[in-house]
PDB file of C-alpha atoms in Angstrom:
ATOM      1  CA  UNK A  24      19.160 -27.948  36.829  1.00 87.00           C
ATOM      2  CA  UNK A  25      16.176 -27.825  39.198  1.00 90.00           C
ATOM      3  CA  UNK A  26      15.378 -24.336  38.224  1.00 90.00           C
ATOM      4  CA  UNK A  27      15.269 -25.277  34.620  1.00 89.00           C
ATOM      5  CA  UNK A  28      12.736 -28.253  35.480  1.00 91.00           C
ATOM      6  CA  UNK A  29      10.879 -25.930  37.670  1.00 92.00           C
ATOM      7  CA  UNK A  30      10.533 -23.240  34.770  1.00 88.00           C
ATOM      8  CA  UNK A  31       9.733 -25.564  32.087  1.00 89.00           C
ATOM      9  CA  UNK A  32       7.175 -27.403  34.243  1.00 91.00           C
ATOM     10  CA  UNK A  33       5.331 -24.006  34.692  1.00 91.00           C
ATOM     11  CA  UNK A  34       1.778 -24.001  33.086  1.00 90.00           C
ATOM     12  CA  UNK A  35       2.402 -20.766  30.956  1.00 89.00           C
ATOM     13  CA  UNK A  36       6.025 -21.712  30.106  1.00 91.00           C
ATOM     14  CA  UNK A  37       5.070 -22.395  26.186  1.00 91.00           C
ATOM     15  CA  UNK A  38       3.009 -19.228  25.718  1.00 88.00           C
ATOM     16  CA  UNK A  39       5.586 -17.063  27.392  1.00 84.00           C
ATOM     17  CA  UNK A  40       8.519 -18.556  25.112  1.00 86.00           C
ATOM     18  CA  UNK A  41       6.191 -18.129  22.170  1.00 89.00           C
ATOM     19  CA  UNK A  42       5.258 -14.551  22.803  1.00 85.00           C
ATOM     20  CA  UNK A  43       8.919 -13.774  23.511  1.00 83.00           C
ATOM     21  CA  UNK A  44       9.969 -15.264  20.114  1.00 86.00           C
ATOM     22  CA  UNK A  45       7.500 -13.390  18.382  1.00 88.00           C
ATOM     23  CA  UNK A  46       7.962  -9.845  19.733  1.00 86.00           C
ATOM     24  CA  UNK A  47      11.685 -10.619  19.768  1.00 86.00           C
ATOM     25  CA  UNK A  48      11.365 -11.837  15.907  1.00 89.00           C
ATOM     26  CA  UNK A  49       9.235  -8.909  14.905  1.00 91.00           C
ATOM     27  CA  UNK A  50      11.433  -6.250  16.416  1.00 89.00           C
ATOM     28  CA  UNK A  51      14.441  -7.750  14.548  1.00 91.00           C
ATOM     29  CA  UNK A  52      12.636  -7.635  11.401  1.00 93.00           C
ATOM     30  CA  UNK A  53      11.041  -4.179  11.630  1.00 94.00           C
ATOM     31  CA  UNK A  54      14.304  -2.609  13.109  1.00 91.00           C
ATOM     32  CA  UNK A  55      15.748  -3.654  10.024  1.00 93.00           C
ATOM     33  CA  UNK A  56      13.103  -2.606   7.770  1.00 95.00           C
ATOM     34  CA  UNK A  57      11.522   0.732   9.006  1.00 95.00           C
ATOM     35  CA  UNK A  58      14.802   2.454   9.507  1.00 96.00           C
ATOM     36  CA  UNK A  59      16.026   1.651   5.964  1.00 96.00           C
ATOM     37  CA  UNK A  60      12.633   2.457   4.509  1.00 95.00           C
ATOM     38  CA  UNK A  61      12.516   6.033   6.277  1.00 95.00           C
ATOM     39  CA  UNK A  62      16.285   6.773   5.702  1.00 95.00           C
ATOM     40  CA  UNK A  63      15.531   6.016   1.898  1.00 95.00           C
ATOM     41  CA  UNK A  64      12.539   8.348   2.230  1.00 94.00           C
ATOM     42  CA  UNK A  65      14.493  11.161   3.892  1.00 94.00           C
ATOM     43  CA  UNK A  66      17.258  10.863   1.296  1.00 92.00           C
ATOM     44  CA  UNK A  67      14.560  12.029  -1.102  1.00 90.00           C
ATOM     45  CA  UNK A  68      14.187  15.090   0.518  1.00 91.00           C
ATOM     46  CA  UNK A  69      16.449  17.733  -0.831  1.00 87.00           C
ATOM     47  CA  UNK A  70      15.391  20.781   1.507  1.00 89.00           C
ATOM     48  CA  UNK A  71      17.365  20.875   4.607  1.00 86.00           C
ATOM     49  CA  UNK A  72      14.658  23.187   6.025  1.00 92.00           C
ATOM     50  CA  UNK A  73      12.347  20.134   6.121  1.00 91.00           C
ATOM     51  CA  UNK A  74      14.788  17.273   6.202  1.00 90.00           C
ATOM     52  CA  UNK A  75      16.467  18.631   9.669  1.00 90.00           C
ATOM     53  CA  UNK A  76      13.196  18.737  11.683  1.00 92.00           C
ATOM     54  CA  UNK A  77      11.987  15.681  10.853  1.00 92.00           C
ATOM     55  CA  UNK A  78      15.193  13.969  11.770  1.00 91.00           C
ATOM     56  CA  UNK A  79      15.044  15.580  15.133  1.00 91.00           C
ATOM     57  CA  UNK A  80      11.422  14.595  15.480  1.00 92.00           C
ATOM     58  CA  UNK A  81      12.259  10.818  14.389  1.00 92.00           C
ATOM     59  CA  UNK A  82      15.178  10.557  16.539  1.00 91.00           C
ATOM     60  CA  UNK A  83      13.720  12.288  19.665  1.00 92.00           C
ATOM     61  CA  UNK A  84      11.961   9.225  21.174  1.00 90.00           C
ATOM     62  CA  UNK A  85      15.342   7.495  21.351  1.00 89.00           C
ATOM     63  CA  UNK A  86      16.550   9.743  24.101  1.00 90.00           C
ATOM     64  CA  UNK A  87      13.427   9.286  26.442  1.00 87.00           C
ATOM     65  CA  UNK A  88      13.643   6.732  29.135  1.00 86.00           C
ATOM     66  CA  UNK A  89      11.041   3.963  28.964  1.00 83.00           C
ATOM     67  CA  UNK A  90       9.400   5.409  31.939  1.00 86.00           C
ATOM     68  CA  UNK A  91       8.685   8.658  30.140  1.00 90.00           C
ATOM     69  CA  UNK A  92       7.795   7.063  27.103  1.00 87.00           C
ATOM     70  CA  UNK A  93       5.420   4.580  28.885  1.00 85.00           C
ATOM     71  CA  UNK A  94       3.751   7.432  30.309  1.00 86.00           C
ATOM     72  CA  UNK A  95       3.133   9.155  26.885  1.00 89.00           C
ATOM     73  CA  UNK A  96       2.015   5.842  25.405  1.00 88.00           C
ATOM     74  CA  UNK A  97      -0.589   5.380  28.228  1.00 86.00           C
ATOM     75  CA  UNK A  98      -1.853   8.819  27.690  1.00 88.00           C
ATOM     76  CA  UNK A  99      -2.041   8.302  23.822  1.00 90.00           C
ATOM     77  CA  UNK A 100      -3.609   4.794  24.088  1.00 88.00           C
ATOM     78  CA  UNK A 101      -6.061   5.211  26.943  1.00 87.00           C
ATOM     79  CA  UNK A 102      -9.445   3.899  26.054  1.00 87.00           C
ATOM     80  CA  UNK A 103     -11.287   6.723  27.493  1.00 84.00           C
ATOM     81  CA  UNK A 104      -9.188   9.850  26.853  1.00 87.00           C
ATOM     82  CA  UNK A 105      -6.193   8.750  24.451  1.00 88.00           C
ATOM     83  CA  UNK A 106      -5.668  10.628  21.294  1.00 92.00           C
ATOM     84  CA  UNK A 107      -5.748   7.484  19.355  1.00 92.00           C
ATOM     85  CA  UNK A 108      -9.105   6.135  20.565  1.00 90.00           C
ATOM     86  CA  UNK A 109     -10.669   9.709  20.148  1.00 92.00           C
ATOM     87  CA  UNK A 110      -9.710   9.407  16.592  1.00 93.00           C
ATOM     88  CA  UNK A 111     -10.995   5.881  16.189  1.00 92.00           C
ATOM     89  CA  UNK A 112     -14.275   7.041  17.793  1.00 92.00           C
ATOM     90  CA  UNK A 113     -14.578  10.069  15.733  1.00 92.00           C
ATOM     91  CA  UNK A 114     -13.951   7.662  12.359  1.00 92.00           C
ATOM     92  CA  UNK A 115     -17.082   5.621  14.013  1.00 91.00           C
ATOM     93  CA  UNK A 116     -15.374   2.745  15.296  1.00 89.00           C
ATOM     94  CA  UNK A 117     -15.390   1.657  19.154  1.00 90.00           C
ATOM     95  CA  UNK A 118     -12.495   2.526  21.194  1.00 89.00           C
ATOM     96  CA  UNK A 119      -9.817  -0.236  21.880  1.00 89.00           C
ATOM     97  CA  UNK A 120      -8.129  -0.820  25.073  1.00 87.00           C
ATOM     98  CA  UNK A 121      -4.750  -1.222  23.690  1.00 86.00           C
ATOM     99  CA  UNK A 122      -2.881  -1.822  26.840  1.00 84.00           C
ATOM    100  CA  UNK A 123      -5.504  -4.172  28.306  1.00 83.00           C
ATOM    101  CA  UNK A 124      -6.558  -6.426  25.746  1.00 83.00           C
ATOM    102  CA  UNK A 125      -4.569  -9.533  24.933  1.00 82.00           C
ATOM    103  CA  UNK A 126      -5.293  -9.327  20.922  1.00 87.00           C
ATOM    104  CA  UNK A 127      -3.844  -5.914  20.684  1.00 87.00           C
ATOM    105  CA  UNK A 128      -0.897  -5.788  23.515  1.00 85.00           C
ATOM    106  CA  UNK A 129       1.501  -8.015  21.518  1.00 86.00           C
ATOM    107  CA  UNK A 130       1.207  -5.714  18.608  1.00 89.00           C
ATOM    108  CA  UNK A 131       1.449  -2.748  20.656  1.00 88.00           C
ATOM    109  CA  UNK A 132       4.609  -3.561  22.387  1.00 87.00           C
ATOM    110  CA  UNK A 133       6.168  -4.020  19.070  1.00 89.00           C
ATOM    111  CA  UNK A 134       5.069  -1.040  17.394  1.00 91.00           C
ATOM    112  CA  UNK A 135       5.793   1.305  20.395  1.00 89.00           C
ATOM    113  CA  UNK A 136       9.392  -0.418  20.572  1.00 88.00           C
ATOM    114  CA  UNK A 137       9.794   0.200  16.733  1.00 91.00           C
ATOM    115  CA  UNK A 138       8.491   3.737  17.312  1.00 91.00           C
ATOM    116  CA  UNK A 139      11.140   4.538  19.990  1.00 90.00           C
ATOM    117  CA  UNK A 140      13.892   3.099  18.390  1.00 87.00           C
ATOM    118  CA  UNK A 141      13.924   3.560  14.665  1.00 91.00           C
ATOM    119  CA  UNK A 142      15.262   7.087  14.607  1.00 92.00           C
ATOM    120  CA  UNK A 143      18.257   5.879  15.671  1.00 92.00           C
ATOM    121  CA  UNK A 144      18.697   3.351  12.572  1.00 92.00           C
ATOM    122  CA  UNK A 145      17.615   6.113  10.587  1.00 94.00           C
ATOM    123  CA  UNK A 146      20.105   8.367  11.359  1.00 93.00           C
ATOM    124  CA  UNK A 147      22.789   5.938  11.109  1.00 94.00           C
ATOM    125  CA  UNK A 148      21.750   4.759   7.524  1.00 95.00           C
ATOM    126  CA  UNK A 149      21.528   8.221   6.360  1.00 94.00           C
ATOM    127  CA  UNK A 150      25.012   8.647   7.246  1.00 94.00           C
ATOM    128  CA  UNK A 151      25.801   5.413   5.592  1.00 95.00           C
ATOM    129  CA  UNK A 152      23.876   6.599   2.178  1.00 95.00           C
ATOM    130  CA  UNK A 153      26.077   9.922   2.550  1.00 92.00           C
ATOM    131  CA  UNK A 154      29.156   7.811   2.256  1.00 93.00           C
ATOM    132  CA  UNK A 155      28.134   6.203  -1.020  1.00 94.00           C
ATOM    133  CA  UNK A 156      30.307   7.349  -4.017  1.00 93.00           C
ATOM    134  CA  UNK A 157      27.952   9.977  -6.246  1.00 92.00           C
ATOM    135  CA  UNK A 158      29.667   8.781  -9.220  1.00 94.00           C
ATOM    136  CA  UNK A 159      27.954   5.166  -8.769  1.00 94.00           C
ATOM    137  CA  UNK A 160      24.716   7.215  -9.181  1.00 93.00           C
ATOM    138  CA  UNK A 161      25.899   8.980 -12.153  1.00 93.00           C
ATOM    139  CA  UNK A 162      26.903   5.826 -13.789  1.00 94.00           C
ATOM    140  CA  UNK A 163      23.772   4.319 -13.148  1.00 93.00           C
ATOM    141  CA  UNK A 164      21.736   7.282 -14.786  1.00 93.00           C
ATOM    142  CA  UNK A 165      23.863   7.274 -17.816  1.00 94.00           C
ATOM    143  CA  UNK A 166      23.131   3.483 -17.816  1.00 93.00           C
ATOM    144  CA  UNK A 167      19.522   4.566 -17.849  1.00 93.00           C
ATOM    145  CA  UNK A 168      18.536   3.527 -14.538  1.00 92.00           C
ATOM    146  CA  UNK A 169      15.650   5.358 -12.881  1.00 93.00           C
ATOM    147  CA  UNK A 170      15.506   6.460  -9.203  1.00 91.00           C
ATOM    148  CA  UNK A 171      13.959   3.474  -8.111  1.00 92.00           C
ATOM    149  CA  UNK A 172      16.697   1.226  -9.933  1.00 94.00           C
ATOM    150  CA  UNK A 173      19.282   3.475  -8.433  1.00 94.00           C
ATOM    151  CA  UNK A 174      18.077   2.770  -5.073  1.00 93.00           C
ATOM    152  CA  UNK A 175      17.811  -1.051  -5.675  1.00 94.00           C
ATOM    153  CA  UNK A 176      21.326  -1.435  -7.375  1.00 94.00           C
ATOM    154  CA  UNK A 177      23.320   1.450  -5.785  1.00 95.00           C
ATOM    155  CA  UNK A 178      21.991   2.757  -2.460  1.00 95.00           C
ATOM    156  CA  UNK A 179      20.845  -0.478  -0.998  1.00 95.00           C
ATOM    157  CA  UNK A 180      24.038  -2.367  -1.790  1.00 95.00           C
ATOM    158  CA  UNK A 181      25.934   0.743  -0.428  1.00 95.00           C
ATOM    159  CA  UNK A 182      24.456   0.403   2.960  1.00 95.00           C
ATOM    160  CA  UNK A 183      24.464  -3.536   3.098  1.00 96.00           C
ATOM    161  CA  UNK A 184      27.390  -3.352   5.383  1.00 95.00           C
ATOM    162  CA  UNK A 185      25.714  -1.185   7.976  1.00 94.00           C
ATOM    163  CA  UNK A 186      22.344  -3.285   7.633  1.00 94.00           C
ATOM    164  CA  UNK A 187      24.312  -6.458   8.450  1.00 94.00           C
ATOM    165  CA  UNK A 188      26.384  -4.546  11.501  1.00 93.00           C
ATOM    166  CA  UNK A 189      22.741  -3.381  12.864  1.00 91.00           C
ATOM    167  CA  UNK A 190      21.128  -6.574  12.315  1.00 91.00           C
ATOM    168  CA  UNK A 191      23.717  -8.447  14.403  1.00 90.00           C
ATOM    169  CA  UNK A 192      23.770  -5.919  17.129  1.00 87.00           C
ATOM    170  CA  UNK A 193      19.640  -6.533  17.033  1.00 84.00           C
ATOM    171  CA  UNK A 194      19.979 -10.368  17.231  1.00 85.00           C
ATOM    172  CA  UNK A 195      22.234  -9.718  20.277  1.00 80.00           C
ATOM    173  CA  UNK A 196      19.168  -8.369  21.912  1.00 75.00           C
ATOM    174  CA  UNK A 197      16.873 -11.135  20.707  1.00 71.00           C
ATOM    175  CA  UNK A 198      15.454 -12.409  24.066  1.00 67.00           C
ATOM    176  CA  UNK A 199      15.640  -9.413  25.676  1.00 64.00           C
ATOM    177  CA  UNK A 200      11.957  -8.331  25.468  1.00 60.00           C
ATOM    178  CA  UNK A 201      12.549  -5.433  27.999  1.00 67.00           C
ATOM    179  CA  UNK A 202      10.786  -6.097  31.177  1.00 72.00           C
ATOM    180  CA  UNK A 203      10.487  -2.615  32.401  1.00 73.00           C
ATOM    181  CA  UNK A 204       8.614  -1.773  28.978  1.00 76.00           C
ATOM    182  CA  UNK A 205       6.110  -4.485  29.665  1.00 74.00           C
ATOM    183  CA  UNK A 206       5.928  -3.570  33.159  1.00 75.00           C
ATOM    184  CA  UNK A 207       5.240  -0.047  32.377  1.00 77.00           C
ATOM    185  CA  UNK A 208       2.559  -0.667  29.858  1.00 75.00           C
ATOM    186  CA  UNK A 209       0.521  -3.289  32.038  1.00 73.00           C
ATOM    187  CA  UNK A 210       1.076  -1.070  35.381  1.00 61.00           C
ATOM    188  CA  UNK A 211      -1.140   1.975  36.109  1.00 53.00           C
TER     189      UNK A 211
END
């Protein structure tokens, strides 16, 4: 009990808990919405010559360790030489120190986590979409449903069990705001 008392009496206990809850909550919500959205968009691409490379590109970051991915992020987000800041300055803005400014770091942690992991969910949702009975789409078309209505009334209900499963798995990692990711992004 003394350990809990000690931790709760630390001066930055509440900000740490708040940041953890915000980051974890945003990751849970966005790790559900982004892969579903991308899977729905990829499902609309009929050419496999375009679809397969896009799937590979978005799935690739999932296989990188946080050490490699962190190095890539540091290179991309560097205030002096990073591609993102070069683009910002080319458009007339000022360079942003994404990994060193408190105003941007929380969002950077969330966005980079989504970027690394959304490919996995996208592939799973694409597989779930292919398992939906095509006669449901035909029936919806006969009833006069447009593409958006078919997506809303056939596709989304068809992948709902997979959405719930992945949501439960994501909730299991609610307080696991990966120490190594934050450590790598804050350390040169």
